[in-house]
Amino acid sequence: MLWCSPGELLGRPRTLREHRIARGLAPEDVARAAGLELQAYLRMEETDTWRGTERQSAALADVLGLGLPDFVTVTGRDDKLAELLRSAVSTRWQGYVRPVAKVVPLDRAVLEGVLQQLHTDYQGHMSATLIPGGGSRDSSDSGAAFLDGIVEHFWTAVEQHP
């Protein structure tokens, strides 16, 4: 017998199954709340691939108590978000507002502010490489490190956005 909940043993849940277990819910309860057949839900849970509609996704987030970062992770959108963010900070960020909004349902003004901030931050990391004779391995490494953690930088910027 354990004297703690399964959620306390798991640490921070990352997958759909881990979030469900941390909440102490049966697969049947999550499937019913999301409006899915049990077998369809279990298949999504086993493959870590969410294929629900927007309504089903909203119901999933509600029943599992998912915040936006966890929702994006659980629905398998982290890689797509990272790809879009890398492109946005290294080129013109304005063209990425709509594609990022399709992955992360955020207010457009917040998204624009965050993308602009990330672009400015990344350009700051890379500015030393743009100055003739001023480039260094450190600034290039700094830019690469920034891109490697782009999703974390994004969520931090979202939290700090006024």
Coordinates of N, CA and C in Angstrom, one line a residue:
M1 N 0.8 -1.2 0.0 CA 0.0 0.0 0.0 C 0.9 1.2 0.0
L2 N 0.5 2.2 -0.9 CA 1.2 3.4 -0.9 C 0.5 4.5 -0.2
W3 N 1.2 5.4 0.4 CA 0.6 6.5 1.2 C 0.6 7.8 0.4
C4 N 0.7 7.6 -0.9 CA 0.7 8.8 -1.8 C -0.1 8.5 -3.0
S5 N -0.4 9.5 -3.8 CA -1.2 9.3 -5.0 C -0.3 8.9 -6.1
P6 N -0.8 8.3 -7.2 CA 0.0 7.9 -8.3 C 0.7 9.2 -8.9
G7 N 0.0 10.3 -8.9 CA 0.5 11.5 -9.5 C 1.8 12.0 -8.8
E8 N 1.9 11.7 -7.5 CA 3.1 12.1 -6.7 C 4.3 11.2 -7.1
L9 N 4.0 10.0 -7.5 CA 5.1 9.1 -7.9 C 5.6 9.4 -9.3
L10 N 4.8 9.9 -10.1 CA 5.1 10.1 -11.5 C 6.0 11.3 -11.8
G11 N 6.0 12.2 -10.9 CA 6.7 13.5 -11.2 C 5.8 14.3 -12.1
R12 N 6.4 15.1 -12.9 CA 5.7 15.9 -13.9 C 5.2 15.1 -15.0
P13 N 3.9 14.9 -15.2 CA 3.4 14.0 -16.3 C 3.7 14.7 -17.7
R14 N 4.1 13.8 -18.6 CA 4.4 14.3 -20.0 C 3.5 13.7 -21.0
T15 N 3.0 12.5 -20.8 CA 2.2 11.9 -21.8 C 0.7 11.9 -21.4
L16 N -0.1 11.6 -22.4 CA -1.6 11.5 -22.2 C -1.9 10.5 -21.0
R17 N -1.3 9.3 -21.1 CA -1.5 8.3 -20.1 C -1.1 8.8 -18.7
E18 N 0.1 9.5 -18.6 CA 0.6 9.9 -17.3 C -0.3 11.0 -16.7
H19 N -0.8 11.9 -17.6 CA -1.8 12.9 -17.1 C -3.0 12.2 -16.5
R20 N -3.5 11.2 -17.3 CA -4.7 10.5 -16.8 C -4.5 9.8 -15.5
I21 N -3.4 9.1 -15.4 CA -3.1 8.4 -14.1 C -2.9 9.4 -13.0
A22 N -2.2 10.5 -13.2 CA -1.9 11.5 -12.2 C -3.3 12.1 -11.7
R23 N -4.3 12.1 -12.5 CA -5.6 12.6 -12.1 C -6.4 11.5 -11.5
G24 N -5.9 10.3 -11.5 CA -6.7 9.2 -11.0 C -7.9 8.8 -11.7
L25 N -7.9 9.0 -13.0 CA -9.1 8.7 -13.9 C -8.9 7.4 -14.7
A26 N -10.0 6.8 -14.9 CA -10.0 5.6 -15.7 C -10.1 6.0 -17.2
P27 N -9.5 5.2 -18.1 CA -9.5 5.5 -19.5 C -11.0 5.8 -20.0
E28 N -11.9 5.0 -19.4 CA -13.3 5.1 -19.8 C -13.9 6.5 -19.5
D29 N -13.5 7.1 -18.4 CA -13.9 8.4 -18.0 C -13.4 9.5 -18.9
V30 N -12.1 9.4 -19.3 CA -11.5 10.4 -20.2 C -12.1 10.3 -21.5
A31 N -12.3 9.0 -22.0 CA -12.9 8.8 -23.4 C -14.3 9.4 -23.4
R32 N -15.1 9.1 -22.4 CA -16.5 9.6 -22.4 C -16.5 11.1 -22.3
A33 N -15.7 11.7 -21.5 CA -15.6 13.2 -21.3 C -15.2 13.9 -22.6
A34 N -14.3 13.2 -23.4 CA -13.8 13.8 -24.6 C -14.7 13.5 -25.8
G35 N -15.7 12.6 -25.6 CA -16.6 12.2 -26.7 C -16.0 11.3 -27.7
L36 N -15.2 10.3 -27.1 CA -14.5 9.4 -28.0 C -14.9 7.9 -27.6
E37 N -14.8 7.0 -28.6 CA -15.0 5.6 -28.3 C -13.8 5.2 -27.4
L38 N -14.0 4.3 -26.5 CA -12.9 3.9 -25.6 C -11.7 3.3 -26.4
Q39 N -11.9 2.5 -27.4 CA -10.8 1.9 -28.2 C -10.0 3.0 -28.9
A40 N -10.7 4.0 -29.4 CA -10.0 5.1 -30.1 C -9.2 5.9 -29.2
Y41 N -9.7 6.2 -28.0 CA -8.9 6.9 -27.0 C -7.7 6.1 -26.5
L42 N -7.9 4.8 -26.3 CA -6.8 3.9 -25.8 C -5.7 3.9 -26.9
R43 N -6.1 3.8 -28.2 CA -5.1 3.8 -29.3 C -4.3 5.1 -29.3
M44 N -5.0 6.2 -29.0 CA -4.3 7.5 -29.0 C -3.3 7.6 -27.8
E45 N -3.8 7.0 -26.7 CA -2.9 7.0 -25.5 C -1.7 6.1 -25.7
E46 N -1.9 4.9 -26.3 CA -0.8 4.0 -26.5 C 0.2 4.5 -27.5
T47 N -0.2 5.3 -28.5 CA 0.7 5.8 -29.6 C 1.2 7.2 -29.3
D48 N 0.7 7.8 -28.2 CA 1.0 9.2 -27.9 C 0.7 10.1 -29.1
T49 N -0.4 9.8 -29.8 CA -0.9 10.6 -30.9 C -2.3 11.1 -30.7
W50 N -2.5 12.3 -30.5 CA -3.9 12.8 -30.3 C -4.5 13.2 -31.6
R51 N -5.7 12.7 -31.9 CA -6.3 13.0 -33.2 C -7.7 13.5 -33.0
G52 N -8.0 14.1 -31.8 CA -9.3 14.7 -31.5 C -9.6 16.0 -32.3
T53 N -10.9 16.3 -32.4 CA -11.3 17.5 -32.9 C -11.0 18.7 -31.9
E54 N -11.3 19.9 -32.3 CA -11.1 21.0 -31.4 C -12.0 20.9 -30.2
R55 N -13.2 20.5 -30.4 CA -14.1 20.3 -29.2 C -13.7 19.2 -28.3
Q56 N -13.2 18.1 -28.9 CA -12.7 17.0 -28.1 C -11.4 17.4 -27.4
S57 N -10.6 18.2 -28.1 CA -9.3 18.6 -27.4 C -9.6 19.5 -26.2
A58 N -10.6 20.4 -26.4 CA -11.0 21.3 -25.3 C -11.5 20.4 -24.1
A59 N -12.3 19.4 -24.4 CA -12.9 18.5 -23.4 C -11.8 17.8 -22.7
L60 N -10.8 17.3 -23.5 CA -9.6 16.6 -22.9 C -8.9 17.5 -22.0
A61 N -8.6 18.7 -22.4 CA -7.8 19.7 -21.6 C -8.6 19.9 -20.3
D62 N -9.9 20.0 -20.4 CA -10.8 20.3 -19.2 C -10.7 19.1 -18.2
V63 N -11.0 17.9 -18.7 CA -11.1 16.7 -17.8 C -9.7 16.4 -17.2
L64 N -8.6 16.6 -17.9 CA -7.3 16.3 -17.3 C -6.7 17.6 -16.7
G65 N -7.4 18.7 -16.7 CA -6.8 19.9 -16.1 C -5.5 20.4 -16.7
L66 N -5.4 20.3 -18.0 CA -4.2 20.6 -18.7 C -4.1 22.1 -18.9
G67 N -2.9 22.7 -18.6 CA -2.6 24.0 -18.9 C -2.1 24.0 -20.4
L68 N -2.0 25.2 -21.0 CA -1.6 25.2 -22.4 C -0.3 24.5 -22.8
P69 N 0.8 24.7 -22.0 CA 2.0 24.0 -22.3 C 1.8 22.4 -22.3
D70 N 1.1 21.9 -21.3 CA 0.9 20.5 -21.2 C 0.0 20.0 -22.3
F71 N -1.0 20.8 -22.6 CA -1.9 20.5 -23.7 C -1.2 20.3 -25.0
V72 N -0.3 21.3 -25.3 CA 0.5 21.2 -26.6 C 1.4 20.0 -26.6
T73 N 2.0 19.6 -25.4 CA 2.8 18.4 -25.3 C 2.0 17.2 -25.5
V74 N 0.9 17.1 -24.8 CA 0.1 15.8 -24.8 C -0.5 15.6 -26.2
T75 N -0.8 16.7 -26.9 CA -1.4 16.5 -28.2 C -0.3 16.3 -29.3
G76 N 0.9 16.2 -28.9 CA 2.0 16.0 -29.9 C 2.4 17.1 -30.7
R77 N 2.2 18.3 -30.3 CA 2.4 19.5 -31.1 C 3.8 20.2 -30.7
D78 N 4.5 19.7 -29.8 CA 5.8 20.3 -29.4 C 6.8 20.4 -30.5
D79 N 7.0 19.4 -31.3 CA 7.9 19.4 -32.4 C 7.5 20.4 -33.5
K80 N 6.3 20.4 -33.8 CA 5.8 21.4 -34.8 C 6.0 22.8 -34.3
L81 N 5.7 23.0 -33.0 CA 5.8 24.4 -32.4 C 7.3 24.8 -32.4
A82 N 8.2 23.9 -32.1 CA 9.6 24.2 -32.1 C 10.1 24.5 -33.5
E83 N 9.6 23.8 -34.5 CA 10.0 24.1 -35.8 C 9.6 25.5 -36.3
L84 N 8.3 25.8 -36.0 CA 7.8 27.1 -36.3 C 8.5 28.2 -35.6
L85 N 8.8 28.0 -34.3 CA 9.5 29.1 -33.5 C 10.9 29.3 -34.0
R86 N 11.6 28.2 -34.4 CA 13.0 28.4 -34.9 C 12.9 29.2 -36.2
S87 N 12.0 29.0 -37.0 CA 11.9 29.7 -38.2 C 11.5 31.2 -38.0
A88 N 10.6 31.4 -37.0 CA 10.1 32.7 -36.7 C 11.2 33.6 -36.1
V89 N 12.1 33.1 -35.3 CA 13.1 33.9 -34.7 C 14.3 34.1 -35.6
S90 N 14.5 33.3 -36.6 CA 15.6 33.4 -37.5 C 15.3 34.1 -38.8
T91 N 14.0 34.4 -39.0 CA 13.6 35.1 -40.2 C 12.6 36.2 -39.8
R92 N 11.6 36.5 -40.6 CA 10.6 37.5 -40.2 C 9.5 36.9 -39.4
W93 N 9.4 37.2 -38.1 CA 8.5 36.6 -37.2 C 7.0 36.8 -37.6
Q94 N 6.7 37.9 -38.3 CA 5.4 38.3 -38.6 C 4.6 37.2 -39.4
G95 N 5.4 36.6 -40.3 CA 4.8 35.5 -41.1 C 4.4 34.3 -40.4
Y96 N 4.8 34.2 -39.1 CA 4.6 32.9 -38.3 C 3.5 33.1 -37.3
V97 N 2.9 34.2 -37.2 CA 1.8 34.4 -36.2 C 0.7 33.4 -36.4
R98 N 0.2 33.4 -37.7 CA -1.0 32.5 -38.0 C -0.6 31.0 -37.8
P99 N 0.5 30.5 -38.4 CA 0.9 29.1 -38.2 C 1.1 28.7 -36.7
V100 N 1.7 29.6 -35.9 CA 1.9 29.3 -34.5 C 0.5 29.3 -33.8
A101 N -0.4 30.2 -34.2 CA -1.7 30.2 -33.6 C -2.5 29.0 -33.8
K102 N -2.2 28.3 -34.9 CA -2.9 27.0 -35.2 C -2.4 25.9 -34.3
V103 N -1.2 26.0 -33.8 CA -0.6 25.0 -32.9 C -0.9 25.4 -31.4
V104 N -0.9 26.7 -31.1 CA -1.1 27.2 -29.8 C -2.2 28.2 -29.8
P105 N -3.4 27.8 -29.2 CA -4.5 28.8 -29.2 C -4.3 29.9 -28.2
L106 N -3.6 31.0 -28.7 CA -3.3 32.1 -27.8 C -3.9 33.4 -28.5
D107 N -4.2 34.4 -27.7 CA -4.6 35.7 -28.2 C -3.6 36.2 -29.2
R108 N -4.0 36.7 -30.3 CA -3.1 37.2 -31.4 C -2.2 38.2 -30.9
A109 N -2.6 39.2 -30.0 CA -1.7 40.2 -29.5 C -0.6 39.7 -28.6
V110 N -1.0 38.7 -27.8 CA 0.0 38.0 -27.0 C 1.0 37.3 -27.8
L111 N 0.5 36.6 -28.8 CA 1.4 35.8 -29.7 C 2.3 36.7 -30.5
E112 N 1.8 37.8 -31.0 CA 2.7 38.8 -31.7 C 3.8 39.3 -30.8
G113 N 3.4 39.7 -29.6 CA 4.4 40.2 -28.6 C 5.4 39.2 -28.3
V114 N 5.0 38.0 -28.0 CA 6.0 36.9 -27.7 C 6.9 36.6 -28.8
L115 N 6.4 36.5 -30.0 CA 7.2 36.2 -31.2 C 8.2 37.3 -31.4
Q116 N 7.8 38.5 -31.3 CA 8.7 39.7 -31.5 C 9.8 39.7 -30.4
Q117 N 9.4 39.4 -29.2 CA 10.4 39.3 -28.1 C 11.4 38.2 -28.4
L118 N 10.9 37.0 -28.8 CA 11.9 35.9 -29.0 C 12.8 36.2 -30.2
H119 N 12.2 36.9 -31.2 CA 13.0 37.3 -32.4 C 14.2 38.2 -31.9
T120 N 13.8 39.2 -31.1 CA 14.8 40.2 -30.6 C 15.8 39.5 -29.8
D121 N 15.4 38.6 -28.9 CA 16.3 37.8 -28.0 C 17.3 37.0 -28.9
Y122 N 16.8 36.3 -29.9 CA 17.6 35.5 -30.7 C 18.6 36.3 -31.5
Q123 N 18.1 37.4 -32.0 CA 19.0 38.3 -32.8 C 20.1 38.9 -31.9
G124 N 19.8 39.1 -30.7 CA 20.8 39.5 -29.7 C 21.9 38.5 -29.5
H125 N 21.5 37.2 -29.4 CA 22.5 36.2 -29.3 C 23.4 36.1 -30.5
M126 N 22.8 36.4 -31.7 CA 23.5 36.2 -32.9 C 24.2 37.5 -33.4
S127 N 24.0 38.6 -32.8 CA 24.5 39.9 -33.3 C 26.0 39.9 -33.4
A128 N 26.7 39.3 -32.5 CA 28.2 39.3 -32.5 C 28.7 38.6 -33.8
T129 N 28.0 37.6 -34.3 CA 28.4 36.9 -35.5 C 28.2 37.8 -36.8
L130 N 27.4 38.8 -36.6 CA 27.1 39.7 -37.8 C 28.1 40.8 -37.9
I131 N 28.8 41.1 -36.9 CA 29.8 42.2 -36.9 C 31.1 41.7 -37.5
P132 N 31.5 42.3 -38.6 CA 32.8 41.9 -39.3 C 33.9 41.8 -38.3
G133 N 34.5 40.7 -38.2 CA 35.7 40.5 -37.3 C 35.2 40.3 -35.9
G134 N 33.9 40.4 -35.6 CA 33.5 40.3 -34.2 C 32.8 39.0 -33.9
G135 N 32.7 38.2 -34.9 CA 32.0 36.9 -34.7 C 32.9 36.0 -33.8
S136 N 32.2 35.2 -33.0 CA 33.0 34.3 -32.2 C 32.2 33.0 -32.1
R137 N 32.9 31.9 -31.7 CA 32.2 30.6 -31.5 C 31.2 30.7 -30.4
D138 N 31.5 31.6 -29.4 CA 30.6 31.7 -28.2 C 29.2 32.2 -28.7
S139 N 29.2 33.2 -29.5 CA 27.9 33.8 -30.0 C 27.2 32.8 -30.8
S140 N 27.9 32.1 -31.7 CA 27.2 31.1 -32.5 C 26.7 29.9 -31.6
D141 N 27.5 29.5 -30.6 CA 27.0 28.5 -29.7 C 25.8 29.0 -28.9
S142 N 25.8 30.3 -28.5 CA 24.7 30.9 -27.7 C 23.5 30.9 -28.6
G143 N 23.6 31.2 -29.8 CA 22.4 31.2 -30.7 C 21.8 29.8 -30.9
A144 N 22.7 28.8 -31.0 CA 22.3 27.4 -31.2 C 21.6 26.9 -29.9
A145 N 22.2 27.3 -28.7 CA 21.6 26.9 -27.5 C 20.2 27.5 -27.3
F146 N 20.1 28.8 -27.7 CA 18.8 29.5 -27.7 C 17.7 28.7 -28.5
L147 N 18.1 28.3 -29.7 CA 17.2 27.5 -30.6 C 16.9 26.2 -30.0
D148 N 17.8 25.5 -29.4 CA 17.6 24.2 -28.7 C 16.5 24.3 -27.7
G149 N 16.5 25.4 -26.9 CA 15.5 25.6 -25.9 C 14.3 26.5 -26.3
I150 N 14.1 26.6 -27.6 CA 13.1 27.6 -28.0 C 11.7 27.4 -27.5
V151 N 11.3 26.2 -27.3 CA 9.9 26.0 -26.7 C 9.8 26.5 -25.3
E152 N 10.9 26.2 -24.5 CA 10.9 26.6 -23.1 C 10.9 28.2 -23.1
H153 N 11.7 28.8 -23.9 CA 11.8 30.2 -24.0 C 10.4 30.8 -24.4
F154 N 9.7 30.1 -25.3 CA 8.4 30.6 -25.7 C 7.4 30.6 -24.5
W155 N 7.4 29.5 -23.7 CA 6.4 29.4 -22.6 C 6.8 30.4 -21.5
T156 N 8.1 30.6 -21.3 CA 8.5 31.6 -20.3 C 8.0 33.0 -20.8
A157 N 8.2 33.3 -22.1 CA 7.8 34.6 -22.6 C 6.3 34.8 -22.5
V158 N 5.5 33.7 -22.7 CA 4.1 33.8 -22.6 C 3.7 34.1 -21.2
E159 N 4.3 33.4 -20.2 CA 4.0 33.6 -18.8 C 4.3 35.1 -18.4
Q160 N 5.4 35.6 -18.9 CA 5.8 37.0 -18.5 C 5.2 38.1 -19.3
H161 N 4.4 37.7 -20.4 CA 3.8 38.8 -21.2 C 2.7 39.5 -20.5
P162 N 2.7 40.8 -20.6 CA 1.7 41.6 -19.8 C 0.3 41.4 -20.3

